[in-house]
PDB file of C-alpha atoms in Angstrom:
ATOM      1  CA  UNK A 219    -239.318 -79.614  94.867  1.00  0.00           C
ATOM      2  CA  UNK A 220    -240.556 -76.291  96.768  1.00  0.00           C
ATOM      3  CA  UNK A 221    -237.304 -76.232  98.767  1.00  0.00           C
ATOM      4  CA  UNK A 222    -234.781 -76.979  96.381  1.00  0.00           C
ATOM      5  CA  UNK A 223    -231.753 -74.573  96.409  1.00  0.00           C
ATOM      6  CA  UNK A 224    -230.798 -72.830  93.155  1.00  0.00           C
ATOM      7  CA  UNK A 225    -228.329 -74.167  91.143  1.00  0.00           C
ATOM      8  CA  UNK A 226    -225.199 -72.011  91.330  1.00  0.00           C
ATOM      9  CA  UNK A 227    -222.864 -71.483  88.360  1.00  0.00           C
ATOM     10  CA  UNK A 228    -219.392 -70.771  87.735  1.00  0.00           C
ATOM     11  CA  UNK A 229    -217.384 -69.967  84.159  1.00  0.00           C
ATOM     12  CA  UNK A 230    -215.404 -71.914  82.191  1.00  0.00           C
ATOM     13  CA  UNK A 231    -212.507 -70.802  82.454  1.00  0.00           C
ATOM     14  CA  UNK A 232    -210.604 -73.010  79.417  1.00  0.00           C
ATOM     15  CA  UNK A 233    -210.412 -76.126  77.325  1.00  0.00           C
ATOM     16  CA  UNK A 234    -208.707 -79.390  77.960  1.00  0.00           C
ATOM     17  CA  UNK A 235    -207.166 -80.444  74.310  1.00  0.00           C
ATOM     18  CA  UNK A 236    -205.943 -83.626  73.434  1.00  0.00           C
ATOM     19  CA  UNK A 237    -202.293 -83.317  74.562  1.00  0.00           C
ATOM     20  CA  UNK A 238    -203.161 -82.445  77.573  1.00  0.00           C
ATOM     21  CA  UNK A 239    -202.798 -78.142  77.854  1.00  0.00           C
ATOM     22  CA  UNK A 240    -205.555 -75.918  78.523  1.00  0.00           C
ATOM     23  CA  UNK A 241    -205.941 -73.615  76.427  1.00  0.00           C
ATOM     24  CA  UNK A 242    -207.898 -70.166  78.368  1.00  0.00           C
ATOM     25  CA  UNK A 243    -211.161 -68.996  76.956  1.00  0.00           C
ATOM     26  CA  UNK A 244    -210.785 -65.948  75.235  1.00  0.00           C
ATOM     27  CA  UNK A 245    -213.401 -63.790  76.805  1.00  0.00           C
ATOM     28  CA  UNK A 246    -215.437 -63.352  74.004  1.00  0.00           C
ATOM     29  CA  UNK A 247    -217.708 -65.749  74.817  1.00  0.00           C
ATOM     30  CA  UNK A 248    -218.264 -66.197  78.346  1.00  0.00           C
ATOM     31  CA  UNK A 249    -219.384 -69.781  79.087  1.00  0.00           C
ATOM     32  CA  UNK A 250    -221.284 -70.845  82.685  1.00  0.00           C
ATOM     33  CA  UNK A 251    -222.079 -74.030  83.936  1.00  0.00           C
ATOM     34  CA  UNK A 252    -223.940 -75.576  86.958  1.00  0.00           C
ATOM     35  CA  UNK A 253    -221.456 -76.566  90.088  1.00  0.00           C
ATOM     36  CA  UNK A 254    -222.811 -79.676  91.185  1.00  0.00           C
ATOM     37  CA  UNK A 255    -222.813 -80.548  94.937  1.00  0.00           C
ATOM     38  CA  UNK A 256    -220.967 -78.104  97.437  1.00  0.00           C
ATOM     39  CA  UNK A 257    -217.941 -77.406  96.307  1.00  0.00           C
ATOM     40  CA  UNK A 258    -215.546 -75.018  98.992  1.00  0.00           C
ATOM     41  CA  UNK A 259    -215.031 -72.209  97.811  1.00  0.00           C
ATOM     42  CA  UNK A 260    -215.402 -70.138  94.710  1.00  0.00           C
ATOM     43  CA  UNK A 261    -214.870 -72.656  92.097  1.00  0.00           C
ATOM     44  CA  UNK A 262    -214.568 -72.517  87.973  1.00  0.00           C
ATOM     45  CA  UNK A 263    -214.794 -75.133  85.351  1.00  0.00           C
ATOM     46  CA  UNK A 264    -212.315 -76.273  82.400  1.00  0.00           C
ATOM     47  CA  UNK A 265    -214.333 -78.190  79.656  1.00  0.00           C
ATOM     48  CA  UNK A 266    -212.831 -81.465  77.822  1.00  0.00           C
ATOM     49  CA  UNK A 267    -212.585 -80.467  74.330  1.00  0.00           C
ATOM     50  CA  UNK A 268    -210.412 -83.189  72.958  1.00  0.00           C
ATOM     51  CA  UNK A 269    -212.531 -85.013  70.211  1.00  0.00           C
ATOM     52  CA  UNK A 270    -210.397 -86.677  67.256  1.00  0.00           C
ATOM     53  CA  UNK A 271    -207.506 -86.958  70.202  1.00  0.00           C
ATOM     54  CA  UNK A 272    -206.041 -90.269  72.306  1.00  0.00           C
ATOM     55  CA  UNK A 273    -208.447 -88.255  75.235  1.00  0.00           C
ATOM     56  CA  UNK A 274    -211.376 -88.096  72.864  1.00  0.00           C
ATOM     57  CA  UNK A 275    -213.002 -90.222  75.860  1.00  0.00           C
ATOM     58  CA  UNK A 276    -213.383 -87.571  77.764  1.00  0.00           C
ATOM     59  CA  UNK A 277    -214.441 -85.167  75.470  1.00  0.00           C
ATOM     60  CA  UNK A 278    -217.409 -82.870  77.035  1.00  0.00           C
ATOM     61  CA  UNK A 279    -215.996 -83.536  81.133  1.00  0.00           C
ATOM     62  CA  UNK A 280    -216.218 -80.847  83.323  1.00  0.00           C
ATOM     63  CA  UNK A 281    -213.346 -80.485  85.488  1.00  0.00           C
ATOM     64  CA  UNK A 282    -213.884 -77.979  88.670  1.00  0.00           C
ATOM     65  CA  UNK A 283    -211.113 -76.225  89.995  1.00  0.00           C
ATOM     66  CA  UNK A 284    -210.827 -74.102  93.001  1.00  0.00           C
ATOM     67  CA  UNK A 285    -210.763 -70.398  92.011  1.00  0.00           C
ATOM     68  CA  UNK A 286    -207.618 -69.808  93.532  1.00  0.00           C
ATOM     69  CA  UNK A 287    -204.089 -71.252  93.016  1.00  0.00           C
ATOM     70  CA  UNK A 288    -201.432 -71.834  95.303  1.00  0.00           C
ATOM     71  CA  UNK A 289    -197.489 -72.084  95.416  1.00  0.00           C
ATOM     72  CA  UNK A 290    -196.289 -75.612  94.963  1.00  0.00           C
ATOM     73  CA  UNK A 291    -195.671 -77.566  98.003  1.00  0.00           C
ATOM     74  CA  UNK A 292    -195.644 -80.821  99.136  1.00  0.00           C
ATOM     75  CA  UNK A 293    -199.030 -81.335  99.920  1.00  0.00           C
ATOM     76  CA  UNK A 294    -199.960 -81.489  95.964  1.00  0.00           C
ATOM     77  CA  UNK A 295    -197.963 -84.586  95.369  1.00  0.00           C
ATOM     78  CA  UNK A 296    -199.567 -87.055  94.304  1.00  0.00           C
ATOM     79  CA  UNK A 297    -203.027 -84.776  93.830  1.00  0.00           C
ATOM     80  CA  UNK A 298    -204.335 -84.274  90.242  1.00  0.00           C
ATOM     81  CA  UNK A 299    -204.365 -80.899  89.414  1.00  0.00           C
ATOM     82  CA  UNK A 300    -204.649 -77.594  87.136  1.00  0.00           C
ATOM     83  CA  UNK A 301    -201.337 -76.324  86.842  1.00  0.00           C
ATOM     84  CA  UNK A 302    -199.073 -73.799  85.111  1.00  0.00           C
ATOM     85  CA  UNK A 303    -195.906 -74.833  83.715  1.00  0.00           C
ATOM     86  CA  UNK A 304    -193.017 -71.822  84.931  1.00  0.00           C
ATOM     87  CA  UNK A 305    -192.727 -70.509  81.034  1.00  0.00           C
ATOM     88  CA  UNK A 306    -195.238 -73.053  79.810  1.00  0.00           C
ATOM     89  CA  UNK A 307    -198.473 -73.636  78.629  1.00  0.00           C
ATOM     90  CA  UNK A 308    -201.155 -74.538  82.113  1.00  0.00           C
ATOM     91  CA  UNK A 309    -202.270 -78.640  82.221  1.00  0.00           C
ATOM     92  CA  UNK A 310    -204.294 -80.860  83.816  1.00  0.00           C
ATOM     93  CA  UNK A 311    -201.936 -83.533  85.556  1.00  0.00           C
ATOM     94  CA  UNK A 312    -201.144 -85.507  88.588  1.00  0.00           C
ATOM     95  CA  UNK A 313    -197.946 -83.737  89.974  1.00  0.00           C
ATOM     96  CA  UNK A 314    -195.130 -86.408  91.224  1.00  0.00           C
ATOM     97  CA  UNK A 315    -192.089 -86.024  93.371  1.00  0.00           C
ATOM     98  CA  UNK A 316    -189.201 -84.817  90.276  1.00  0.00           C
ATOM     99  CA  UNK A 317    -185.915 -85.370  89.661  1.00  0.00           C
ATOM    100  CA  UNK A 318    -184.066 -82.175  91.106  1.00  0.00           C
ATOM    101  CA  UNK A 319    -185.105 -79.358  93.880  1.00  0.00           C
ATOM    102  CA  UNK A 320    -188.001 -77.566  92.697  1.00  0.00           C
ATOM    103  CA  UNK A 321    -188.842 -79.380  90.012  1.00  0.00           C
ATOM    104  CA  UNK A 322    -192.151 -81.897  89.380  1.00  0.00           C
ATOM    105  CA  UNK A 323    -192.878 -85.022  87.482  1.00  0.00           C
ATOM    106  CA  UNK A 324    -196.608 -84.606  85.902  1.00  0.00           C
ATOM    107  CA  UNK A 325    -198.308 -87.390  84.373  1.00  0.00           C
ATOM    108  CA  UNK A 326    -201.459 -88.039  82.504  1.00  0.00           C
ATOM    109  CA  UNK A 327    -203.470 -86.341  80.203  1.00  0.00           C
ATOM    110  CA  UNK A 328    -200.378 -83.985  80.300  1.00  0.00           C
ATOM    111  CA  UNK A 329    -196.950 -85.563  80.826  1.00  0.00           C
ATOM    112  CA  UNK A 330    -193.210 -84.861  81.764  1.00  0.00           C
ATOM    113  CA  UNK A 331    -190.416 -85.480  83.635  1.00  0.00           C
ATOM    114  CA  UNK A 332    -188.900 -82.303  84.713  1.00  0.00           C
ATOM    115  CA  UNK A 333    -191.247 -79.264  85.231  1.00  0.00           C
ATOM    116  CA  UNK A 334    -191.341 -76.313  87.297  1.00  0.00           C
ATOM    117  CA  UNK A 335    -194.713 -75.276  88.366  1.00  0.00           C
ATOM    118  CA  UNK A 336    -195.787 -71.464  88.692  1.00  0.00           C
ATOM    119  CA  UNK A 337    -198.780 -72.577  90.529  1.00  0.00           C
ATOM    120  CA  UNK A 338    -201.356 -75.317  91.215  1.00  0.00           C
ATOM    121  CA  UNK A 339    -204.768 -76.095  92.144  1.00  0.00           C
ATOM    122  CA  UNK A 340    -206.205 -79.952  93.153  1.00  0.00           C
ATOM    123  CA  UNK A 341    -209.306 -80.660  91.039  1.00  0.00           C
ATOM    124  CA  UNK A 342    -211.877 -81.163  93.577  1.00  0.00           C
ATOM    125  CA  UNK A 343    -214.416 -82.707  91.269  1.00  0.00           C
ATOM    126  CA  UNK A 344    -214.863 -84.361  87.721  1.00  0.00           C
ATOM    127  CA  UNK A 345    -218.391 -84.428  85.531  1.00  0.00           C
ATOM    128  CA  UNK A 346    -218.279 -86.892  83.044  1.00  0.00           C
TER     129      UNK A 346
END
């Protein structure tokens, strides 16, 4: 269409693997892929990479994440996010109400009890 607005992109940033951790893109090789929709904000993309895995169903999804993290507070529970573990390797999980002060339950593709979270960001949109 003569009107159509150009596709913006935005880099992947890392890889989902099969338990669950993203694993950061090493620079080398700087991947870019098409933001569908509007997304707020600057956003960037983790890639599924988790074939021969229990999440080899997802294998290829695009996950966008907003470009910029945030504290932990309340307002995450129960939102599936990006995530990095205090001392730990960054995930993809829904963060839960945990089991002592200023610690989260995550669950699902990455899951544990007791975690303490360095920062978070909601994903605001999957690509299967």
């Amino acid at each position: 269409p003569i009107n159509q607005k150009p596709a913006t992109h935005t880099t992947v940033i890392g890889a989902l693997r099969g338990n669950g951790t993203v694993t950061q893109n090493d620079g080398i090789a700087i991947e870019r892929v098409a933001v569908p929709g509007s997304l707020p904000g600057p956003v960037n993309a983790i890639q599924a990479r988790t074939a021969d895995s229990p999440l080899a169903w997802m294998d290829g999804w695009l996950f966008f994440v907003s470009a910029k993290s945030e504290k932990p507070h309340a307002g995450l529970l129960g939102q599936f996010c990006y995530a990095k573990i205090t001392g730990g390797p960054a995930v993809l999980a829904t963060v839960r109400r945990g089991y002592a002060e200023g610690e989260y339950a995550l669950s699902g593709p990455y899951t544990c009890e007791r975690a303490r979270i360095e920062s978070a960001t909601p994903v605001l949109l999957v690509k299967p």
